[in-house]
Short mmCIF file of C-alpha atoms in Angstrom, two decimals:
data_model
loop_
_atom_site.label_atom_id
_atom_site.label_comp_id
_atom_site.label_asym_id
_atom_site.label_seq_id
_atom_site.Cartn_x
_atom_site.Cartn_y
_atom_site.Cartn_z
CA MET A 1 7.70 45.29 18.52
CA LYS A 2 8.29 43.85 21.68
CA ASN A 3 5.77 41.24 21.20
CA LEU A 4 7.32 40.41 17.91
CA PHE A 5 10.79 39.57 19.07
CA HIS A 6 9.03 37.11 21.78
CA PHE A 7 7.40 35.44 18.95
CA SER A 8 10.45 35.01 17.02
CA LEU A 9 12.54 33.55 19.64
CA VAL A 10 10.12 31.28 20.57
CA PHE A 11 9.66 30.34 16.89
CA VAL A 12 13.57 29.41 16.94
CA ILE A 13 13.72 27.35 19.61
CA VAL A 14 10.23 25.58 18.31
CA ALA A 15 11.79 24.89 15.12
CA LEU A 16 15.36 24.18 16.71
CA ALA A 17 13.35 21.50 19.06
CA LEU A 18 11.97 19.80 15.72
CA GLY A 19 14.53 19.72 14.07
CA CYS A 20 16.43 17.85 16.73
CA LYS A 21 14.26 15.05 17.06
CA LYS A 22 15.74 11.65 17.27
CA GLU A 23 14.44 8.86 15.05
CA PRO A 24 15.97 5.81 14.33
CA PRO A 25 17.64 5.51 10.53
CA LEU A 26 15.50 2.95 9.24
CA ILE A 27 11.92 2.11 10.28
CA SER A 28 10.55 -1.19 9.45
CA TYR A 29 7.01 -2.40 9.34
CA GLU A 30 6.10 -5.63 8.52
CA GLU A 31 2.22 -6.96 7.17
CA VAL A 32 0.58 -10.26 6.75
CA TYR A 33 -2.59 -10.57 5.32
CA VAL A 34 -4.03 -14.06 4.87
CA SER A 35 -7.63 -14.58 3.07
CA PRO A 36 -9.83 -16.75 5.54
CA VAL A 37 -10.09 -19.62 3.80
CA TYR A 38 -10.12 -23.17 4.86
CA THR A 39 -11.04 -26.48 5.11
CA GLN A 40 -11.04 -29.01 7.60
CA PHE A 41 -13.22 -32.83 8.12
CA GLU A 42 -12.48 -36.13 9.26
CA PHE A 43 -12.39 -39.25 7.20
CA ARG A 44 -12.05 -42.86 7.33
CA ASP A 45 -11.42 -45.42 4.43
CA THR A 46 -11.29 -49.08 3.88
CA SER A 47 -7.72 -49.30 5.72
CA ARG A 48 -8.24 -47.04 8.89
CA VAL A 49 -10.40 -47.87 12.08
CA ASP A 50 -10.87 -44.32 13.46
CA PHE A 51 -11.55 -41.27 11.68
CA VAL A 52 -8.31 -39.07 11.00
CA LEU A 53 -8.49 -35.13 11.11
CA GLN A 54 -7.79 -33.44 8.13
CA GLU A 55 -7.06 -29.67 7.29
CA TYR A 56 -6.18 -27.21 4.85
CA ARG A 57 -5.56 -23.97 5.89
CA LEU A 58 -4.47 -21.09 3.43
CA GLY A 59 -1.39 -19.51 4.29
CA SER A 60 -0.44 -21.53 6.96
CA TYR A 61 3.18 -22.66 5.19
CA LEU A 62 3.99 -19.08 6.17
CA GLU A 63 4.21 -20.22 10.17
CA ASP A 64 5.14 -23.82 9.85
CA GLU A 65 6.04 -26.52 7.53
CA THR A 66 2.94 -27.37 6.13
CA PRO A 67 3.23 -27.72 2.53
CA ARG A 68 2.08 -24.28 0.14
CA TYR A 69 -1.52 -24.71 -0.67
CA SER A 70 -3.71 -22.47 -2.85
CA TRP A 71 -7.56 -22.37 -3.69
CA ASP A 72 -8.23 -22.24 -7.14
CA THR A 73 -11.66 -21.33 -8.47
CA TRP A 74 -12.72 -22.57 -11.84
CA ASP A 75 -15.88 -22.55 -14.11
CA LYS A 76 -16.66 -25.65 -17.14
CA VAL A 77 -19.60 -26.11 -19.21
CA THR A 78 -20.74 -29.72 -19.91
CA SER A 79 -23.86 -31.67 -21.08
CA ARG A 80 -25.09 -31.50 -18.12
CA GLY A 81 -24.79 -27.50 -17.33
CA PRO A 82 -22.07 -25.39 -16.35
CA ALA A 83 -20.26 -26.08 -13.29
CA ILE A 84 -17.72 -24.09 -11.18
CA LEU A 85 -14.51 -25.82 -9.27
CA VAL A 86 -12.78 -24.61 -5.62
CA ASP A 87 -9.95 -27.04 -6.16
CA ILE A 88 -7.33 -27.03 -3.13
CA MET A 89 -3.89 -27.74 -4.68
CA GLN A 90 -0.43 -28.41 -3.22
CA HIS A 91 2.55 -26.53 -4.66
CA GLY A 92 5.65 -28.49 -4.90
CA PRO A 93 9.29 -27.97 -6.36
CA TRP A 94 8.41 -30.17 -9.48
CA SER A 95 5.03 -30.71 -9.73
CA THR A 96 1.24 -29.17 -8.23
CA THR A 97 -0.82 -31.71 -6.64
CA THR A 98 -5.08 -31.60 -6.34
CA LEU A 99 -5.47 -32.80 -2.51
CA PHE A 100 -9.32 -31.64 -2.25
CA GLY A 101 -12.07 -29.66 -4.24
CA MET A 102 -15.92 -29.09 -4.64
CA GLU A 103 -17.92 -29.12 -7.86
CA PHE A 104 -21.07 -27.18 -7.87
CA TRP A 105 -23.47 -27.79 -10.44
CA ALA A 106 -25.59 -24.76 -11.31
CA GLN A 107 -28.89 -25.20 -13.08
CA PRO A 108 -28.30 -25.59 -16.60
CA ALA A 109 -30.84 -23.10 -17.39
CA VAL A 110 -28.95 -19.99 -16.00
CA GLU A 111 -28.70 -17.58 -19.11
CA LYS A 112 -25.38 -15.85 -16.96
CA PRO A 113 -23.81 -18.21 -14.81
CA TRP A 114 -21.59 -16.96 -12.17
CA THR A 115 -22.41 -13.40 -12.06
CA GLU A 116 -23.11 -11.67 -8.43
CA ALA A 117 -26.72 -12.13 -8.86
CA HIS A 118 -26.58 -15.89 -10.11
CA LEU A 119 -23.77 -16.70 -7.12
CA ARG A 120 -26.14 -14.86 -4.79
CA GLU A 121 -28.93 -16.45 -5.72
CA MET A 122 -26.93 -20.40 -5.80
CA PHE A 123 -25.09 -19.95 -2.74
CA ALA A 124 -27.75 -18.27 -0.33
CA SER A 125 -27.59 -19.11 3.14
CA GLY A 126 -29.45 -22.72 3.78
CA LYS A 127 -28.71 -23.66 0.46
CA VAL A 128 -28.22 -27.56 0.04
CA PHE A 129 -26.27 -29.62 -2.16
CA PRO A 130 -26.43 -33.34 -2.50
CA PHE A 131 -23.44 -34.96 -3.01
CA GLY A 132 -22.94 -36.65 -6.59
CA GLU A 133 -23.08 -34.74 -10.37
CA GLY A 134 -25.63 -32.96 -11.79
CA PRO A 135 -27.77 -29.73 -11.64
CA GLY A 136 -27.97 -28.72 -8.20
CA LYS A 137 -25.87 -31.07 -6.83
CA VAL A 138 -21.81 -30.76 -5.65
CA ASP A 139 -19.22 -33.22 -6.01
CA VAL A 140 -16.62 -33.50 -3.48
CA GLY A 141 -12.82 -34.85 -4.00
CA PHE A 142 -10.42 -35.55 -1.67
CA GLN A 143 -6.90 -37.25 -1.71
CA VAL A 144 -6.84 -39.82 0.72
CA ASN A 145 -3.49 -41.21 0.00
CA GLU A 146 -0.26 -39.75 -1.37
CA PRO A 147 -0.84 -39.74 -5.36
CA PHE A 148 0.76 -43.13 -7.63
CA VAL A 149 0.91 -41.93 -10.59
CA PHE A 150 -1.39 -38.72 -11.03
CA SER A 151 -1.34 -35.18 -9.87
CA ASP A 152 -5.10 -35.91 -9.26
CA GLU A 153 -6.11 -38.95 -7.57
CA ARG A 154 -9.09 -37.71 -5.43
CA SER A 155 -11.99 -39.93 -4.13
CA LYS A 156 -15.18 -38.43 -5.12
CA ALA A 157 -18.78 -38.67 -4.34
CA SER A 158 -19.64 -39.00 -7.93
CA TYR A 159 -17.70 -42.44 -8.22
CA LEU A 160 -20.27 -43.86 -6.18
CA LYS A 161 -23.51 -45.41 -7.63
CA GLU A 162 -25.65 -44.07 -5.10
CA PRO A 163 -23.88 -40.75 -3.97
CA VAL A 164 -24.39 -40.08 -0.04
CA GLY A 165 -24.30 -36.93 1.55
CA GLN A 166 -24.66 -32.92 1.55
CA LEU A 167 -23.39 -29.76 1.45
CA GLU A 168 -25.31 -26.95 3.17
CA ILE A 169 -23.90 -23.33 3.06
CA THR A 170 -24.12 -21.72 6.48
CA ARG A 171 -23.54 -18.37 5.68
CA SER A 172 -22.91 -15.98 2.46
CA GLU A 173 -21.26 -13.02 2.98
CA ASN A 174 -19.17 -10.39 0.63
CA TYR A 175 -15.75 -10.35 0.27
CA SER A 176 -13.10 -8.57 -1.97
CA TYR A 177 -9.45 -8.27 -1.77
CA THR A 178 -7.37 -5.89 -3.84
CA PRO A 179 -3.76 -7.07 -4.43
CA PRO A 180 -1.07 -4.51 -5.31
CA ASN A 181 -1.46 -2.44 -8.34
CA ARG A 182 -4.41 -4.65 -9.64
CA ALA A 183 -8.10 -4.39 -9.64
CA THR A 184 -9.86 -5.30 -6.67
CA VAL A 185 -12.08 -8.84 -6.66
CA TYR A 186 -15.35 -8.93 -6.13
CA GLY A 187 -17.10 -12.29 -5.10
CA LEU A 188 -18.95 -14.18 -1.72
CA LEU A 189 -17.23 -15.78 1.29
CA LEU A 190 -18.89 -18.75 1.46
CA HIS A 191 -18.97 -20.90 4.54
CA CYS A 192 -20.68 -24.35 4.92
CA LYS A 193 -20.55 -27.75 6.20
CA PHE A 194 -21.06 -31.07 4.83
CA THR A 195 -21.38 -34.97 5.56
CA GLY A 196 -21.11 -37.78 3.53
CA GLU A 197 -19.07 -40.57 1.49
CA LEU A 198 -16.83 -40.63 -1.07
CA GLY A 199 -16.12 -43.22 -3.74
CA GLN A 200 -12.75 -44.52 -3.70
CA TYR A 201 -10.30 -43.80 -6.15
CA ASP A 202 -8.49 -46.95 -7.82
CA PHE A 203 -6.21 -46.46 -10.77
CA ARG A 204 -6.57 -49.71 -11.91
CA TYR A 205 -9.68 -49.10 -12.97
CA THR A 206 -9.45 -45.71 -14.88
CA PRO A 207 -11.94 -43.59 -13.20
CA TRP A 208 -12.17 -40.72 -15.74
CA ASP A 209 -14.35 -42.99 -17.70
CA ASP A 210 -17.95 -41.76 -17.04
CA GLY A 211 -18.81 -45.00 -16.28
CA PHE A 212 -16.42 -45.59 -13.88
CA SER A 213 -18.13 -46.48 -10.46
CA THR A 214 -17.11 -47.92 -7.15
CA GLU A 215 -19.00 -49.55 -4.12
CA VAL A 216 -15.75 -48.90 -1.74
CA SER A 217 -16.42 -46.02 0.19
CA VAL A 218 -14.55 -42.80 2.42
CA GLU A 219 -16.52 -41.62 5.04
CA ILE A 220 -16.66 -38.19 5.93
CA LYS A 221 -17.70 -35.86 8.62
CA ASN A 222 -17.73 -32.66 10.65
CA GLY A 223 -16.77 -31.19 7.33
CA GLU A 224 -16.52 -27.31 7.43
CA ALA A 225 -14.83 -24.60 4.96
CA THR A 226 -14.78 -21.19 3.98
CA PHE A 227 -13.92 -20.65 0.29
CA PHE A 228 -14.46 -17.81 -2.06
CA VAL A 229 -15.89 -17.61 -5.41
CA ALA A 230 -15.36 -14.36 -7.50
CA TYR A 231 -18.18 -12.21 -9.64
CA ARG A 232 -17.48 -13.13 -13.21
CA MET B 1 0.23 27.39 -10.85
CA SER B 2 3.14 26.60 -12.96
CA ARG B 3 6.59 28.10 -12.18
CA LEU B 4 6.92 30.28 -14.95
CA SER B 5 3.10 32.29 -14.21
CA LEU B 6 4.25 32.88 -10.74
CA PHE B 7 7.81 34.39 -12.17
CA THR B 8 5.64 36.36 -14.02
CA ILE B 9 3.45 37.52 -11.79
CA LEU B 10 6.50 38.48 -9.09
CA LEU B 11 7.73 40.50 -11.85
CA SER B 12 4.54 42.30 -13.07
CA LEU B 13 3.47 43.20 -9.34
CA PRO B 14 5.12 46.55 -9.72
CA ALA B 15 3.58 47.24 -13.40
CA PHE B 16 0.42 46.84 -12.06
CA GLY B 17 0.78 49.27 -9.25
CA LEU B 18 -0.97 46.83 -6.93
CA PHE B 19 1.48 48.67 -4.23
CA ALA B 20 1.03 52.74 -3.96
CA GLN B 21 4.59 52.97 -2.06
CA PRO B 22 8.00 52.25 -4.13
CA VAL B 23 8.40 49.03 -4.81
CA SER B 24 11.84 47.45 -5.78
CA PHE B 25 13.01 43.87 -7.01
CA GLY B 26 16.30 41.94 -6.34
CA LEU B 27 17.91 38.45 -6.02
CA THR B 28 19.16 36.61 -3.33
CA PRO B 29 21.43 33.57 -3.47
CA ARG B 30 21.65 31.62 -0.17
CA LEU B 31 23.63 29.16 1.49
CA ILE B 32 21.45 26.69 3.75
CA ALA B 33 22.31 24.82 6.76
CA PRO B 34 19.15 22.44 7.20
CA VAL B 35 19.00 20.58 10.89
CA VAL B 36 18.80 17.09 9.64
CA THR B 37 18.28 13.86 11.12
CA ASP B 38 19.44 13.63 14.89
CA ALA B 39 20.32 17.39 14.52
CA LYS B 40 23.25 17.10 12.51
CA ILE B 41 23.58 19.99 10.31
CA GLY B 42 23.31 19.50 6.69
CA GLN B 43 24.32 21.70 3.88
CA GLY B 44 22.36 22.93 1.01
CA TRP B 45 21.56 25.97 -1.07
CA GLY B 46 19.21 28.06 -2.66
CA ALA B 47 18.54 31.47 -4.86
CA GLU B 48 14.96 33.39 -4.76
CA ALA B 49 13.35 36.44 -6.81
CA TRP B 50 11.62 38.90 -4.76
CA SER B 51 9.98 41.93 -4.86
CA LYS B 52 9.73 44.30 -2.32
CA ALA B 53 7.15 46.94 -1.62
CA GLU B 54 6.10 49.78 1.48
CA ILE B 55 2.73 49.90 2.59
CA GLY B 56 3.80 52.22 5.68
CA PRO B 57 6.81 54.07 6.60
CA GLY B 58 9.59 51.46 7.65
CA ASN B 59 7.23 48.33 6.85
CA GLY B 60 6.00 46.87 3.85
CA LEU B 61 5.69 43.36 2.09
CA LYS B 62 7.80 40.87 0.40
CA LEU B 63 6.82 38.50 -2.43
CA LYS B 64 9.50 35.81 -2.98
CA LEU B 65 9.74 32.84 -6.02
CA GLY B 66 12.63 30.84 -4.88
CA TYR B 67 14.45 27.27 -5.00
CA GLN B 68 16.64 25.34 -2.83
CA GLN B 69 18.37 21.77 -2.47
CA ILE B 70 19.02 20.80 1.18
CA GLY B 71 20.94 17.50 2.06
CA ASP B 72 22.48 15.11 4.65
CA TYR B 73 19.36 13.80 5.55
CA ASN B 74 19.24 10.07 6.61
CA SER B 75 15.82 9.29 7.17
CA ALA B 76 14.13 5.73 6.01
CA VAL B 77 11.67 3.46 5.81
CA GLU B 78 10.98 -0.17 4.38
CA THR B 79 7.65 -2.22 4.50
CA LYS B 80 7.61 -5.96 4.08
CA ARG B 81 4.24 -7.37 3.21
CA THR B 82 2.55 -10.65 2.46
CA TYR B 83 -0.59 -10.95 1.49
CA VAL B 84 -1.85 -14.33 0.52
CA PHE B 85 -5.29 -14.66 -1.51
CA PRO B 86 -7.31 -17.23 -2.53
CA ASP B 87 -5.59 -17.60 -5.75
CA ARG B 88 -2.39 -16.23 -5.57
CA THR B 89 0.56 -15.25 -2.96
CA ILE B 90 2.22 -11.63 -3.14
CA ARG B 91 5.45 -10.91 -1.27
CA GLN B 92 6.38 -7.22 -1.80
CA THR B 93 9.42 -5.05 -0.04
CA GLU B 94 9.27 -1.36 -0.70
CA SER B 95 12.27 0.71 0.86
CA ALA B 96 13.10 4.64 0.69
CA ARG B 97 15.52 6.56 1.92
CA ILE B 98 15.61 10.50 2.29
CA LYS B 99 18.98 11.77 1.72
CA GLY B 100 18.00 15.10 0.33
CA LEU B 101 15.34 17.58 -0.60
CA GLU B 102 14.63 20.02 -3.56
CA THR B 103 11.58 22.04 -3.96
CA TRP B 104 10.24 25.38 -5.37
CA TYR B 105 8.66 27.80 -2.77
CA VAL B 106 6.69 31.02 -2.80
CA ASP B 107 6.81 32.91 0.36
CA LEU B 108 4.97 36.53 1.71
CA SER B 109 6.72 37.92 4.23
CA PHE B 110 6.32 41.33 6.24
CA TRP B 111 9.47 43.19 6.66
CA GLN B 112 10.35 46.32 9.08
CA TYR B 113 12.92 48.38 10.03
CA THR B 114 14.26 47.03 13.83
CA TRP B 115 14.98 50.61 15.58
CA ASP B 116 13.68 53.14 13.05
CA ILE B 117 13.09 53.94 9.35
CA LYS B 118 16.86 55.12 9.26
CA SER B 119 18.20 51.92 10.83
CA ARG B 120 20.24 49.61 8.74
CA TRP B 121 18.76 46.43 10.61
CA SER B 122 15.50 45.00 9.45
CA PHE B 123 13.98 41.87 10.36
CA GLU B 124 11.09 39.49 8.63
CA LEU B 125 8.39 37.19 9.33
CA GLY B 126 6.70 35.58 6.66
CA ALA B 127 4.63 32.02 5.49
CA ARG B 128 6.02 30.01 2.79
CA TYR B 129 4.43 27.63 0.71
CA SER B 130 6.56 24.65 -1.01
CA PHE B 131 5.54 23.04 -4.03
CA SER B 132 6.87 20.32 -6.28
CA THR B 133 9.19 18.66 -3.46
CA GLN B 134 11.37 15.70 -4.87
CA ALA B 135 13.46 13.73 -2.39
CA ARG B 136 16.86 12.63 -3.75
CA GLY B 137 17.74 9.02 -2.49
CA PRO B 138 17.46 5.41 -3.19
CA TYR B 139 13.96 3.66 -3.55
CA GLU B 140 13.26 -0.18 -4.26
CA LEU B 141 9.73 -2.29 -5.02
CA ARG B 142 10.66 -5.69 -5.26
CA GLN B 143 7.49 -8.00 -5.63
CA SER B 144 7.53 -11.83 -6.09
CA LEU B 145 4.13 -13.27 -7.02
CA SER B 146 2.91 -16.84 -6.53
CA PHE B 147 5.50 -19.34 -8.36
CA GLY B 148 8.22 -17.44 -9.21
CA SER B 149 7.65 -14.19 -11.18
CA GLY B 150 8.32 -11.02 -10.12
CA ARG B 151 9.32 -7.48 -10.72
CA PHE B 152 11.77 -5.05 -9.54
CA SER B 153 11.90 -1.37 -9.89
CA SER B 154 13.97 1.20 -8.65
CA GLY B 155 14.27 5.01 -8.96
CA GLY B 156 12.78 8.11 -8.04
CA PHE B 157 10.61 8.54 -4.88
CA GLY B 158 6.69 8.55 -6.29
CA GLU B 159 4.17 10.26 -4.55
CA GLU B 160 2.94 7.50 -2.83
CA MET B 161 6.22 8.23 -0.30
CA LEU B 162 6.57 11.58 -0.54
CA ARG B 163 4.27 14.45 0.35
CA GLY B 164 5.32 16.81 -2.13
CA HIS B 165 4.64 20.20 -0.58
CA ASP B 166 5.15 21.73 2.87
CA PHE B 167 3.67 24.87 4.55
CA GLY B 168 6.04 26.97 7.08
CA LEU B 169 7.10 30.23 8.73
CA HIS B 170 10.34 31.96 8.72
CA LEU B 171 12.28 35.04 10.48
CA SER B 172 14.57 36.30 9.08
CA GLY B 173 17.24 39.86 10.26
CA ALA B 174 19.17 41.67 7.43
CA PHE B 175 21.73 43.95 7.88
CA GLU B 176 22.07 46.72 4.71
CA LEU B 177 26.06 46.65 4.10
CA PHE B 178 25.59 49.44 1.65
CA ASP B 179 22.89 50.61 -0.60
CA GLY B 180 21.22 48.02 -2.45
CA CYS B 181 22.63 45.15 -0.72
CA TRP B 182 21.78 42.93 2.32
CA LEU B 183 23.26 40.02 4.66
CA GLU B 184 20.65 38.21 5.69
CA ALA B 185 20.26 35.12 8.21
CA GLN B 186 16.98 32.93 8.18
CA ALA B 187 15.60 30.10 9.95
CA TYR B 188 12.44 28.44 8.87
CA GLN B 189 10.53 25.94 10.09
CA GLY B 190 8.30 23.48 7.85
CA PHE B 191 4.87 22.24 9.29
CA LEU B 192 4.65 19.15 7.49
CA ASN B 193 5.89 16.06 7.27
CA GLN B 194 8.16 15.34 4.07
CA TRP B 195 6.85 11.53 4.37
CA ARG B 196 3.15 11.03 3.43
CA ASP B 197 1.32 9.97 6.08
CA PHE B 198 1.00 5.48 5.88
CA GLU B 199 -1.90 4.17 6.66
CA ASP B 200 -1.02 1.31 8.65
CA PHE B 201 1.93 2.41 11.12
CA GLU B 202 3.81 5.32 12.22
CA GLY B 203 6.30 5.91 9.45
CA PRO B 204 9.69 8.24 9.76
CA THR B 205 9.26 12.01 10.13
CA VAL B 206 11.53 14.62 8.08
CA TYR B 207 10.00 18.58 9.09
CA VAL B 208 12.18 20.65 7.17
CA THR B 209 14.25 23.07 9.53
CA THR B 210 16.45 25.26 7.78
CA LEU B 211 19.26 27.67 8.94
CA SER B 212 20.66 30.14 6.26
CA ALA B 213 22.74 33.25 5.15
CA GLY B 214 22.24 35.35 2.14
CA LEU B 215 22.69 38.31 0.46
CA ALA B 216 19.88 40.21 -1.03
CA PHE B 217 20.86 42.42 -4.12
CA ARG B 218 18.20 45.00 -5.03
CA LEU B 219 18.09 44.87 -8.90
CA PHE B 220 15.99 47.99 -9.32
#
């Protein structure tokens, strides 16, 4: 009986001690997660003597005044086969502009493009994509100057009569993310490097026509990128 | 197990002859003083139905089913999360503040007369499992997606913020005022934080500590 009373006394003291614990009236927690996606390279067009460093980093606008970028991935089917595009878009208050992009062309014989198996095979580490349009190639586009008329005024590798350059996949890894209250998105995080030349955009010659080509180039060097492609 | 089932079991224990010794049944309304945030004393009330059986001379077991509401807590958490995914940016703010708790519980106690079998004083030591715990207080979730769209919700706490159950011990002392009526005083300590465990950070804590007094009436 005596032990029980001792236990009881200790119990009441512990209970009150726990209840008396001080705590701030509000506990705040802040978290920022940014997917590790970026592109950087050096470029020089005919108006410049030296190369200029250009970089786009996802989420950079959170820390400074950098414009807000997003990486949009979409696919298309053409007479020359399917292609998947990774475009960096700049979002302003009134409009969205395409700043940079990589258009990867798959082999036309692929039955189910952009599945996990296909993407793993297509973007295997060490894979090289020559610049240009068509199966097995990548068409790199970059908006050198502020857009004059349209939201997409990029110079592109395919505008050159003889495209120059290549993109190499240096590493390929699994990556997934789960937006709140939504399903997890699975895919590949791809690391690459690239060097080459782009045909300079010129609105006077309607570059959207298939036959458009130019000999004026924009040089690209030391290019590197990490981008995400979701399984479909 | 539903509350109705528990109540039925409690009532039917004597009928099954589970206890060979005399079994009584009663009700206890209570006034509760929870020790709330920053050691202040809050307010609350509760009521329980009980069944009491003797297992030896001057001691026995007591099974209770109860409900209680306790208030005047002030414990809050706010999380701000920004996700920048390749295809979208999501900003989410979630805030919740516990002002009060209401819960059901089942309780098994050992009781004993303090001095001798004829004493009017007795004490109890018991274990309690609380369930279906709900919190009172504001809750808000704001979510804005890329390019202006967003959603807002407010209302009751979900399971993602509140644990929903508790386990604890209590110690009670009782004085028999007259035949079939006891004045009881009780101290209870819960061992589980009523907030859920947050994965990324050490969140707030609310451990239920209550002092209470009630009148126990034997009905039969």
